[in-house]
Short mmCIF file of C-alpha atoms and ligand atoms in Angstrom, two decimals:
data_model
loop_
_atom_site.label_atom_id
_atom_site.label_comp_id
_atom_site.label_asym_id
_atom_site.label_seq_id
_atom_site.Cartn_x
_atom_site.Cartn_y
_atom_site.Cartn_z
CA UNK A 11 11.14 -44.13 12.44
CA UNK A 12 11.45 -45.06 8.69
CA UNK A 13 9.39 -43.91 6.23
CA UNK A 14 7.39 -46.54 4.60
CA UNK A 15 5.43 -44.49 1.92
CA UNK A 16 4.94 -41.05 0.39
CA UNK A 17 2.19 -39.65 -1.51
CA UNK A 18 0.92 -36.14 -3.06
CA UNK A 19 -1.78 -35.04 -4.85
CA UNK A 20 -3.36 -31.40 -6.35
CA UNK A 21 -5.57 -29.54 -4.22
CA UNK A 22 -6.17 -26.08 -3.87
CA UNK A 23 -5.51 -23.28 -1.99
CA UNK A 24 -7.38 -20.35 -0.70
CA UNK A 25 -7.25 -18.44 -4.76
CA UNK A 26 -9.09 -21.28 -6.48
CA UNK A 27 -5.62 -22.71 -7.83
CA UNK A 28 -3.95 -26.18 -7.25
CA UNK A 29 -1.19 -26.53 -5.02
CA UNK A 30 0.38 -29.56 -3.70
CA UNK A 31 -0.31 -31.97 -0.67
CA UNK A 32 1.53 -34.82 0.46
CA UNK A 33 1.43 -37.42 2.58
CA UNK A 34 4.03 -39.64 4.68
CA UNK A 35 3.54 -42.58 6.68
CA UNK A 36 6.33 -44.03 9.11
CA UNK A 37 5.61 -47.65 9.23
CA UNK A 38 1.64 -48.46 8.70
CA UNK A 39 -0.06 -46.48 11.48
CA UNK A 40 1.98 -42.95 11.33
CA UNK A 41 1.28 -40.44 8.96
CA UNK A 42 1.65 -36.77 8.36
CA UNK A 43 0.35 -34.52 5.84
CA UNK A 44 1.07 -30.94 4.40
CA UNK A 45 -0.74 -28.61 2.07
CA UNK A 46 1.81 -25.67 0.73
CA UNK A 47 0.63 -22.24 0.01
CA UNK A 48 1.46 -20.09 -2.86
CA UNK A 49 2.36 -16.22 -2.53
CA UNK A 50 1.15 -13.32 -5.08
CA UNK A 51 3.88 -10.84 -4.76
CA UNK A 52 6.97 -13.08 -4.88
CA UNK A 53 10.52 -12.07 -4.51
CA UNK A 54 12.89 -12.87 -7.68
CA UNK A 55 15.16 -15.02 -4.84
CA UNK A 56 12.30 -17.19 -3.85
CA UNK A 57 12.87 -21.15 -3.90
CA UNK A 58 11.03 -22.51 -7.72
CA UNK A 59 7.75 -22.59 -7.55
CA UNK A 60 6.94 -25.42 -10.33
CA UNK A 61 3.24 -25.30 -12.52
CA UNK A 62 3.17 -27.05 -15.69
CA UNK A 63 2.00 -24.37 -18.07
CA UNK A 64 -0.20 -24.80 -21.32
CA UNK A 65 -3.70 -24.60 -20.84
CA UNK A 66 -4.86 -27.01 -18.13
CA UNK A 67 -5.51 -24.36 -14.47
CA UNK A 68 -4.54 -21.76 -16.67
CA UNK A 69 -1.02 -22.96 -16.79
CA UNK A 70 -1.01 -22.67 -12.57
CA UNK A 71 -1.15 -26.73 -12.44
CA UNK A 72 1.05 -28.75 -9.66
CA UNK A 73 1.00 -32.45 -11.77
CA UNK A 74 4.57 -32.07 -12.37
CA UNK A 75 5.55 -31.16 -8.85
CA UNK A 76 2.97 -33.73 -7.79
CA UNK A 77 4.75 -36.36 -10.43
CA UNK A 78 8.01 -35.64 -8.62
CA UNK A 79 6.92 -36.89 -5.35
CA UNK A 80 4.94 -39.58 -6.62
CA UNK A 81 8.06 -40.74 -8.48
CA UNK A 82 11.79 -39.53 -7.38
CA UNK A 83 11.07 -38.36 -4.30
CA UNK A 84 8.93 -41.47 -2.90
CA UNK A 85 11.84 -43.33 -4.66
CA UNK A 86 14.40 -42.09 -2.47
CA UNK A 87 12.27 -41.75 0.66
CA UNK A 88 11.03 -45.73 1.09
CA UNK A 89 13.09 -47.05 4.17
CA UNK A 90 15.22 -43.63 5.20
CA UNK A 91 14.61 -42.31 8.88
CA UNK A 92 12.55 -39.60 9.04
CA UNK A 93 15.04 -37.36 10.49
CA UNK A 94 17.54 -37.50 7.18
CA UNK A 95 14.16 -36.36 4.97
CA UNK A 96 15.72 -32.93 4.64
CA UNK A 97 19.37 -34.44 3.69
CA UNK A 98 17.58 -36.56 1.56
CA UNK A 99 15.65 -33.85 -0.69
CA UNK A 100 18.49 -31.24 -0.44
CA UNK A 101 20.42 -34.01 -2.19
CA UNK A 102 18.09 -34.99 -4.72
CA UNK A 103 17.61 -31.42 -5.94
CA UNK A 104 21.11 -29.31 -5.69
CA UNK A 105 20.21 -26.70 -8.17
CA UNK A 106 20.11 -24.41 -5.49
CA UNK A 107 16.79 -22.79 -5.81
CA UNK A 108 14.82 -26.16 -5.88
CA UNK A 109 14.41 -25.48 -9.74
CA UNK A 110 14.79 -29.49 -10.26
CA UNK A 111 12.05 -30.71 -7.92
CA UNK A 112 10.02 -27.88 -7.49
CA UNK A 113 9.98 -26.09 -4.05
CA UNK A 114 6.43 -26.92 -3.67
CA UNK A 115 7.00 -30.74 -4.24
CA UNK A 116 10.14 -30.49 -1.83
CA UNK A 117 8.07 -28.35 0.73
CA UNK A 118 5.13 -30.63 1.09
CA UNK A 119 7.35 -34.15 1.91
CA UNK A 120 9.52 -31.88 4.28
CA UNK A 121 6.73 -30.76 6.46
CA UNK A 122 4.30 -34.26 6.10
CA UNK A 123 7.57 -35.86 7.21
CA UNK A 124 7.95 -33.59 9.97
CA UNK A 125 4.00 -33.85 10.77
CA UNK A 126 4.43 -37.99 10.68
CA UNK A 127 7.75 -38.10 13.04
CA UNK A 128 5.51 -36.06 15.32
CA UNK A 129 2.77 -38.68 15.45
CA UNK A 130 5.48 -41.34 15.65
CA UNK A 131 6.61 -39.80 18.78
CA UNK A 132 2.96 -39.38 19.90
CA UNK A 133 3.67 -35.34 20.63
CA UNK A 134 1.75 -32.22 18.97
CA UNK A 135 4.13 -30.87 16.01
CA UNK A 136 5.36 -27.77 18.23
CA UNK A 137 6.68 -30.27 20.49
CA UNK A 138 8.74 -31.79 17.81
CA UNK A 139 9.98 -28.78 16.27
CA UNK A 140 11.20 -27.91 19.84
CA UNK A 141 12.99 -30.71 19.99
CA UNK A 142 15.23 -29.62 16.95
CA UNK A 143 15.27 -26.16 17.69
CA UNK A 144 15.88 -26.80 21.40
CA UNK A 145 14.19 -23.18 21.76
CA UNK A 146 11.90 -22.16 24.82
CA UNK A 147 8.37 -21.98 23.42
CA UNK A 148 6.24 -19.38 22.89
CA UNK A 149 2.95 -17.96 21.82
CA UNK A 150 3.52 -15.36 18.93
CA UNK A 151 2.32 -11.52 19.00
CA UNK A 152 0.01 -11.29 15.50
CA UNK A 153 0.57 -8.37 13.28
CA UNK A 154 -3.00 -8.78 11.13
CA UNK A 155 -3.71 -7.13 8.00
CA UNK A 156 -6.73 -4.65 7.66
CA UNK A 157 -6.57 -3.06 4.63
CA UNK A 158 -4.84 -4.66 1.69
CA UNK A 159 -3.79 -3.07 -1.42
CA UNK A 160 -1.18 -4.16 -4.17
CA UNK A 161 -1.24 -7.43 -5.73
CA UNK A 162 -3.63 -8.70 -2.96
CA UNK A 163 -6.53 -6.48 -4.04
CA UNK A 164 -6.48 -4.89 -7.15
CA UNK A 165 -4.33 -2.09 -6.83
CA UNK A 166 -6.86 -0.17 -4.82
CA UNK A 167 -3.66 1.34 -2.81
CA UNK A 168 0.20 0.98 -3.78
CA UNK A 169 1.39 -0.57 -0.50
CA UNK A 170 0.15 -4.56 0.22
CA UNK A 171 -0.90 -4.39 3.66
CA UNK A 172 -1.88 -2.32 6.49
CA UNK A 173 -1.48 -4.45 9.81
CA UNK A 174 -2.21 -3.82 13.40
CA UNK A 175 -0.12 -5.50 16.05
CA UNK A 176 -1.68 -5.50 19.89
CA UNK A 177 0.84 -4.19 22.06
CA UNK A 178 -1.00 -4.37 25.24
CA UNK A 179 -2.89 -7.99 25.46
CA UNK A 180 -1.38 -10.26 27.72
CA UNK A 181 -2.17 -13.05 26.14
CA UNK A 182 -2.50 -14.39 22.68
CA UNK A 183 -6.27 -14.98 23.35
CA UNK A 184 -6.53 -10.98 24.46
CA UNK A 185 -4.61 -10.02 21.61
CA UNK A 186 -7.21 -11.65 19.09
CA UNK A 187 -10.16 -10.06 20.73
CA UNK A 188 -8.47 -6.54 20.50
CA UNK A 189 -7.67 -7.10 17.00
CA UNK A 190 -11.57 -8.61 16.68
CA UNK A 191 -12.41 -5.02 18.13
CA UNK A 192 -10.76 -2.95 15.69
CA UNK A 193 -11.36 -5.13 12.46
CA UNK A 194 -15.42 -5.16 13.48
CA UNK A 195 -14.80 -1.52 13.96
CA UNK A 196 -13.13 -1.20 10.62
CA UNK A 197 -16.02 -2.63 9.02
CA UNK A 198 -18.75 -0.74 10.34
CA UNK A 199 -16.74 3.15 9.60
CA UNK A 200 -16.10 2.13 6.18
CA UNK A 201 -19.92 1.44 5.36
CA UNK A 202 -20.89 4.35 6.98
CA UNK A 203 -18.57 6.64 5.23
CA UNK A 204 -19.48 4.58 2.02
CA UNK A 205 -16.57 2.61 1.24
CA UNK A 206 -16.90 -1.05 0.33
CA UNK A 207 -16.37 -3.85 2.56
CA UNK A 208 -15.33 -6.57 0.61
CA UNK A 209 -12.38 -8.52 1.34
CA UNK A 210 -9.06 -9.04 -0.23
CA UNK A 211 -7.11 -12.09 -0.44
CA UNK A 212 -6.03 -11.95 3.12
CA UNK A 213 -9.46 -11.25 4.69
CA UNK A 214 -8.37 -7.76 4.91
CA UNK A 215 -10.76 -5.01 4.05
CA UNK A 216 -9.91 -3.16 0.13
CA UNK A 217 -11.60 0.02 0.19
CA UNK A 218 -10.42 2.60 -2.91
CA UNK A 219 -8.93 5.71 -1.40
CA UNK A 220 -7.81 8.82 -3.05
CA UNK A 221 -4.38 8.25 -0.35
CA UNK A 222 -2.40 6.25 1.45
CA UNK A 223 -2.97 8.89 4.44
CA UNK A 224 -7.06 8.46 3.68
CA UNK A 225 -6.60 4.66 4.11
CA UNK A 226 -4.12 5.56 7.47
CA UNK A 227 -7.13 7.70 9.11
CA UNK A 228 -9.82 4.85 8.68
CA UNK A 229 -7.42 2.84 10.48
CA UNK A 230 -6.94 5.37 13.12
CA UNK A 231 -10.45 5.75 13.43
CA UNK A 232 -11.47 2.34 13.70
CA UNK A 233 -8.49 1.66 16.67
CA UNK A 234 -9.91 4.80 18.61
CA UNK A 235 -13.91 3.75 18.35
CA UNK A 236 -13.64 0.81 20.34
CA UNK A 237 -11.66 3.23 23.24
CA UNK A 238 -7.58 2.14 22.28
CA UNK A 239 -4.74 3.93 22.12
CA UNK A 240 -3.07 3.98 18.48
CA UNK A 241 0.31 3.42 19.08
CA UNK A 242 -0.07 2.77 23.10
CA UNK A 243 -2.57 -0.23 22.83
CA UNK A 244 -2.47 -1.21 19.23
CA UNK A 245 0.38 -0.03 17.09
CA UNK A 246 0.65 0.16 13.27
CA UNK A 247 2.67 -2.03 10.50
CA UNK A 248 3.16 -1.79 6.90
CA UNK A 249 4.12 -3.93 4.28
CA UNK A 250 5.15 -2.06 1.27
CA UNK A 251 5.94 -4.40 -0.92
CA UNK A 252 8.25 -2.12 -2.50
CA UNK A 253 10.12 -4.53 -4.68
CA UNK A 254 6.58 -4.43 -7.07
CA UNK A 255 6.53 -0.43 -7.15
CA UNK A 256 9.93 -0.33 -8.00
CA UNK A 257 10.99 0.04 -12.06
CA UNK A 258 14.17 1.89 -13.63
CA UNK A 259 15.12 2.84 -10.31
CA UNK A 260 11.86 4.95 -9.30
CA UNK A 261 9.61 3.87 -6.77
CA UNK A 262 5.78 4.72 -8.19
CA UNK A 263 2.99 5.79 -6.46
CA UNK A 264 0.48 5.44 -8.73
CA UNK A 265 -2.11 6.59 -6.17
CA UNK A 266 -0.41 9.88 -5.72
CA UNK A 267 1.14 10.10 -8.48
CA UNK A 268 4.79 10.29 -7.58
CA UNK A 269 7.25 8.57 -8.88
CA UNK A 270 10.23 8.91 -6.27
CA UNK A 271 14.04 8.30 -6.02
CA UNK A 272 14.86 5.78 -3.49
CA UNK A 273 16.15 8.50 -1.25
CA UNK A 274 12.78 10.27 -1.55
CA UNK A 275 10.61 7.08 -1.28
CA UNK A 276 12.46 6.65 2.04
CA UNK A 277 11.89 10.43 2.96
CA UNK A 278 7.59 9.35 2.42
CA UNK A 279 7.98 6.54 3.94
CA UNK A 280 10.11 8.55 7.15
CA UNK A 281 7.11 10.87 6.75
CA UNK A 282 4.29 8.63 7.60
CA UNK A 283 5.81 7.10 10.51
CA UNK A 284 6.18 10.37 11.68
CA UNK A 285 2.95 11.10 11.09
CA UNK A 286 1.30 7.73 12.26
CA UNK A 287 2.44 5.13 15.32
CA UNK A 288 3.80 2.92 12.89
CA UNK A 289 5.86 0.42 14.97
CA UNK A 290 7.43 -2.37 11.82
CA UNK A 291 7.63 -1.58 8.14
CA UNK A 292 8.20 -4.42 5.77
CA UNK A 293 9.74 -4.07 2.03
CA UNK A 294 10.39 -0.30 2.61
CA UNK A 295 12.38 -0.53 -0.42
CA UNK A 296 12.84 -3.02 -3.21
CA UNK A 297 14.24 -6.53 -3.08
CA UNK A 298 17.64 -5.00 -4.59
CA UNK A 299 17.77 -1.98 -3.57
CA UNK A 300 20.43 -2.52 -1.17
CA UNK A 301 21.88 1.52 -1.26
CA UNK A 302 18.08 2.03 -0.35
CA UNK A 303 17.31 -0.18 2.34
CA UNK A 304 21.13 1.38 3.91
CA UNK A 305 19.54 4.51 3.56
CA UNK A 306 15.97 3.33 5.07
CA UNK A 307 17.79 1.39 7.91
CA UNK A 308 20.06 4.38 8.63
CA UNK A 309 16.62 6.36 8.97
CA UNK A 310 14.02 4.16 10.89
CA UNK A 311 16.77 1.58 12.08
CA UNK A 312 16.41 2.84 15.87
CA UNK A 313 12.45 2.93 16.54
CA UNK A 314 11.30 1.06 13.91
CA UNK A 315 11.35 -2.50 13.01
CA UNK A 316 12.10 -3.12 9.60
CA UNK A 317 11.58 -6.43 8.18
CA UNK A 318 12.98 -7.82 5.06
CA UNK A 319 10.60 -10.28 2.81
CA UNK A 320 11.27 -10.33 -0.77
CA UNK A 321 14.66 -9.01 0.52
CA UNK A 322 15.86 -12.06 2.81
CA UNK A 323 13.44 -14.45 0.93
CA UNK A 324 14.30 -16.76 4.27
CA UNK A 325 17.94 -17.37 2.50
CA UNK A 326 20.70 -17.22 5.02
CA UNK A 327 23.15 -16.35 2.58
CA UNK A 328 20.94 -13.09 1.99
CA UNK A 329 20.11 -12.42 5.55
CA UNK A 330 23.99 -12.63 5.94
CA UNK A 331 24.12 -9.99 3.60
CA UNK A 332 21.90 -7.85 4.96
CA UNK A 333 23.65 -7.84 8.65
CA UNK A 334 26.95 -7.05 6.82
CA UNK A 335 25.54 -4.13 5.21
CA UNK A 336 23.85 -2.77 7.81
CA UNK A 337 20.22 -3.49 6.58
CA UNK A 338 16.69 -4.21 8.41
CA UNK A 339 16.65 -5.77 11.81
CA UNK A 340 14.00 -8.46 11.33
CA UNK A 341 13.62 -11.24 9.25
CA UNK A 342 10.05 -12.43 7.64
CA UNK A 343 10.14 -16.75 7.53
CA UNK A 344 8.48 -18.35 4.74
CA UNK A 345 9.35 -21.86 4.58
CA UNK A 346 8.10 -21.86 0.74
CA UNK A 347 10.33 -19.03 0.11
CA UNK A 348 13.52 -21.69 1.18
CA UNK A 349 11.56 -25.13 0.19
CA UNK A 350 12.10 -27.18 3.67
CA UNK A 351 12.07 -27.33 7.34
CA UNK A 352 15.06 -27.55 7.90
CA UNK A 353 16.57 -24.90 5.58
CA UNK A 354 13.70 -22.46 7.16
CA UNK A 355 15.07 -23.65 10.84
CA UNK A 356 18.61 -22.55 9.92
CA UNK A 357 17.17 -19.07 8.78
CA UNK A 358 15.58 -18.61 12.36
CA UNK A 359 18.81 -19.88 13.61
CA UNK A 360 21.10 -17.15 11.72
CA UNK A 361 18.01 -14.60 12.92
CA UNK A 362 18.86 -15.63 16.53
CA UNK A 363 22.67 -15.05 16.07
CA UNK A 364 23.03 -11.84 15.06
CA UNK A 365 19.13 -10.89 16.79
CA UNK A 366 17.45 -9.68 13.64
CA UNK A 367 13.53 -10.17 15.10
CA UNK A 368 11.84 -13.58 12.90
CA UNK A 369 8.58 -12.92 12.00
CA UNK A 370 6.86 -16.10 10.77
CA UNK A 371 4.46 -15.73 7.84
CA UNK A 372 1.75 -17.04 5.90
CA UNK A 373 1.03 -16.29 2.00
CA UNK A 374 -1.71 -14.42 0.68
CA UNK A 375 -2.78 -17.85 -1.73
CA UNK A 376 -2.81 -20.04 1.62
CA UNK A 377 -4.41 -23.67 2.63
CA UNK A 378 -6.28 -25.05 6.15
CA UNK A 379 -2.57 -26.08 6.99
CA UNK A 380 -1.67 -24.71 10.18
CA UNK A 381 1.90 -25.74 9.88
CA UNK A 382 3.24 -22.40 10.74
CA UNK A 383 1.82 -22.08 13.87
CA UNK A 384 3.70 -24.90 15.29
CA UNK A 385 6.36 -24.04 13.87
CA UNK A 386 6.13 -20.25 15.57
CA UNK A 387 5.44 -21.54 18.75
CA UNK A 388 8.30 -24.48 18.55
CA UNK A 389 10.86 -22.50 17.04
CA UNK A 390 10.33 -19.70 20.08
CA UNK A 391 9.36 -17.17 17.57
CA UNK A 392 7.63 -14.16 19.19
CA UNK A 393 5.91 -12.67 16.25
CA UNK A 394 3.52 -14.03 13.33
CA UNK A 395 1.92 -12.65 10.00
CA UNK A 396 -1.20 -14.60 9.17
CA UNK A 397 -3.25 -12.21 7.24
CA UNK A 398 -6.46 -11.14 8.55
CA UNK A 399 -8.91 -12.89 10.60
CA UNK A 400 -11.54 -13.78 8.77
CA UNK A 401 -11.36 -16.67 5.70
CA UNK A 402 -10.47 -19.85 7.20
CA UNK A 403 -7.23 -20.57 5.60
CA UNK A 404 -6.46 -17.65 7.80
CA UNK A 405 -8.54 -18.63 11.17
CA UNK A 406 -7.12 -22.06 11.15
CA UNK A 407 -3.73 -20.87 12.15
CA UNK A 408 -5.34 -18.57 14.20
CA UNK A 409 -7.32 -21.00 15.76
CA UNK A 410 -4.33 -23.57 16.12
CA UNK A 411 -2.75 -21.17 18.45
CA UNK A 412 -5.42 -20.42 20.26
CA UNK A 413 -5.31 -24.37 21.58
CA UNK A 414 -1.87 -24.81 21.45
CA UNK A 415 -2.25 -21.39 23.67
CA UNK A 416 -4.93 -23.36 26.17
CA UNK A 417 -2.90 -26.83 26.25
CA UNK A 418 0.14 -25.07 27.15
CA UNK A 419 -1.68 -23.69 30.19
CA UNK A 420 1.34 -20.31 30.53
CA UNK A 421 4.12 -22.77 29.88
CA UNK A 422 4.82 -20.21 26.69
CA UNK A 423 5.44 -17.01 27.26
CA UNK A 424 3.28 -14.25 25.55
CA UNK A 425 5.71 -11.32 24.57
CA UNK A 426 2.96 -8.78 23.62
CA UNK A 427 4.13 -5.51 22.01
CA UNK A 428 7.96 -6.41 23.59
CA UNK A 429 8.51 -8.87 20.83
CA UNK A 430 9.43 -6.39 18.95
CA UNK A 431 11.95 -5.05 20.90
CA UNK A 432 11.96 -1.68 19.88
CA UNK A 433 13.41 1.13 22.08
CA UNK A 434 10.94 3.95 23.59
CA UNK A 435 7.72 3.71 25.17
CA UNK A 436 5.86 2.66 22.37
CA UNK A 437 5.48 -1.45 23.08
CA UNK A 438 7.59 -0.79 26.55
C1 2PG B 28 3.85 -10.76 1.87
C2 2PG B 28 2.94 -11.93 1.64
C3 2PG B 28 1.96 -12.16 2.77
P1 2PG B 28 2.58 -12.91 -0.72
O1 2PG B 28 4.23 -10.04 0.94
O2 2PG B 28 4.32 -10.57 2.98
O3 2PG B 28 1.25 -10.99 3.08
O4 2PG B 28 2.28 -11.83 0.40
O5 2PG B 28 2.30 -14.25 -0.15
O6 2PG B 28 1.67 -12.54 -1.87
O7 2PG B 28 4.03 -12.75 -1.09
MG1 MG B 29 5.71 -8.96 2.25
#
């Protein structure tokens, strides 16, 4: 299984900006390739994201990252097994955060080669990543945005998303059509009531409120008018996003106008999922805000899953962190946050250890690369983050699990709302 050639070039992803796709081959008839995606509201810990600057894409160009595969990596790559790809890359750049190489160039090889060792073996991706994993696999519960807010649509509302995760389907394919239900629903009650329509960067719907609780209450509505259950059929999820609210150690609403200590943003955020059946929160505080997120965890710790983005940024050594202080219990997995498979595998790993939930995720700049899907279902991780369900860099993950769903026939299990594994009656 030795690589023979490796190739990348700039495409773009789902903004209108370049990003980077490679290709592998394994001798002359295997091949794999990857698109990586690019996220808005990073984390300061993320893997290096390399553009070139000056004026060319605005500065957002990939021809340097692209350069580096074309040149060091493909170098280095000719004639090693596919297997060692990972060793090889981790080797080449060492500085830790993937500053050398650029994560995106790194990214890209890592999954094509994964992609093209999959072909070589003649089995769909999930298969393969099984195989390292050794994990029982199975088809993820969504949590789908609705309304987006933050850096995804203009600052229409401080927090990023407002998700929806089925509790009640019993099958991936169930769980879509629910969500279908409520998003169509969604739609229709904010044109009647006069709010726009149009969608954010996620698919997700952006109307302006005068509140967070205003934008809560459309949600509400729009689960009810199809004849759910909030918080019995179809529960809620934020993502903050915290770490972009935070400054001088205030959290600001700017929609509210508060500006709030971290004990007090936790106190609002306490409020509203007393308020509301909000069953995961995500970025409650900021990404170093670690006397905050105790404080949060110490709070919502019990009924509430609370998952750690720009906090973990999918770094072990972070996630470590967290479990000695006693913060979150779930992990969000973004293989560009890390920069390779097999650095994002050891995450989910770690996750499985000390049973912090994985949720696997998308980015809100994403690609018609379904990668994550496999790697969900192959890596037996019971949750996923996609974004909405409309735009097809979104649907085509969506869509991949929906065969991968079929050709597994119930050889997966579907967890439903008990992925979550949250005590109480709310996703029992
Ligand atoms: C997030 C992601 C996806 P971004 O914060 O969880 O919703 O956004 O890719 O912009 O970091
Ligand atoms: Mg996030």
């Amino acid at each position: 299984m030795k690589i023979s050639d490796v190739k990348a070039f700039e495409v773009l992803d789902s903004r209108g900006f370049p990003t980077v796709e490679a290709v592998v081959w394994i001798g002359d008839r295997h091949v794999g390739s990857a698109i990586v995606p690019a996220g808005a509201s990073k984390g300061s810990h993320e893997a290096f994201e390399m553009r070139d600057g000056g004026r060319r894409w605005m500065g957002r160009g990939v021809r340097k990252a692209v350069d580096n595969v074309n040149t060091v990596i493909r170098k280095a790559l000719i004639g090693v097994e596919a297997e060692h790809v990972d060793d090889i890359l981790l080797g080449l750049d060492d500085s830790g955060n993937k500053s050398k190489l650029g994560a995106n160039a790194v990214l890209a090889v890592s999954l094509a080669a994964a992609r093209a060792a999959a072909n070589y073996k003649g089995v769909p991706l999930y298969r393969y990543i099984q195989g390292l994993t050794g994990a029982k696999p199975v088809i993820p519960t969504p949590m789908v945005n609705m309304i987006s807010g933050g850096h995804h649509a203009a600052w229409n509302l401080d927090f990023q998303d407002l998700l929806i995760i089925p509790l009640k389907a019993e099958n991936f394919s169930q769980a879509l059509e629910d969500v279908g239900l409520v998003y169509h629903s969604l739609k229709k009650t904010l044109s009647e009531r006069g709010y726009s329509t149009l969608l954010a960067d996620e698919g997700g719907f952006s109307p302006r409120c005068r509140s967070h609780e205003e934008a809560f209450q459309l949600l509400l509505a729009s689960i009810e008018e199809p004849g759910f259950k909030p918080g019995h059929d179809i529960g809620l999820a934020l993502d903050v996003a915290a770490t972009h609210l935070y400054s001088g150690g205030f959290y600001n609403i700017h929609l509210e106008n508060l500006r709030l200590s971290p004990g007090e943003m936790v106190d609002y955020i306490t409020q509203l999922c007393g308020r509301y059946p909000v069953v995961s929160v995500e970025d409650g505080c900021s990404e170093d805000d670690w006397d905050g997120w105790r404080v949060l965890t110490r709070r919502l710790g019990g009924r509430v899953q609370l998952l750690g983005d720009d906090l973990f940024t999918t770094d072990v050594k972070r996630i470590r962190k967290g479990v000695e202080e006693g913060v979150a219990n779930s992990v969000l997995i973004k293989p560009n946050q890390v920069g390779t498979l097999r650095e994002t595998l050891e995450a989910l790993k770690y996750c499985s250890e000390v049973g912090y939930t994985p949720v696997v995720s998308a980015r809100s700049g994403d690609t018609e690369d379904s990668f994550i899907s496999d790697l969900a279902v192959g890596a037996g991780v019971a949750q996923i983050k996609i974004g909405s369900i409309a735009r097809s860099e979104r649907t085509s993950k969506y869509n991949r699990l929906l065969r991968i769903e079929d050709e597994l026939s119930g050889a997966a299990k579907y967890l439903g709302g008990k992925a979550l594994r949250l005590s109480g009656d709310l996703v029992g």
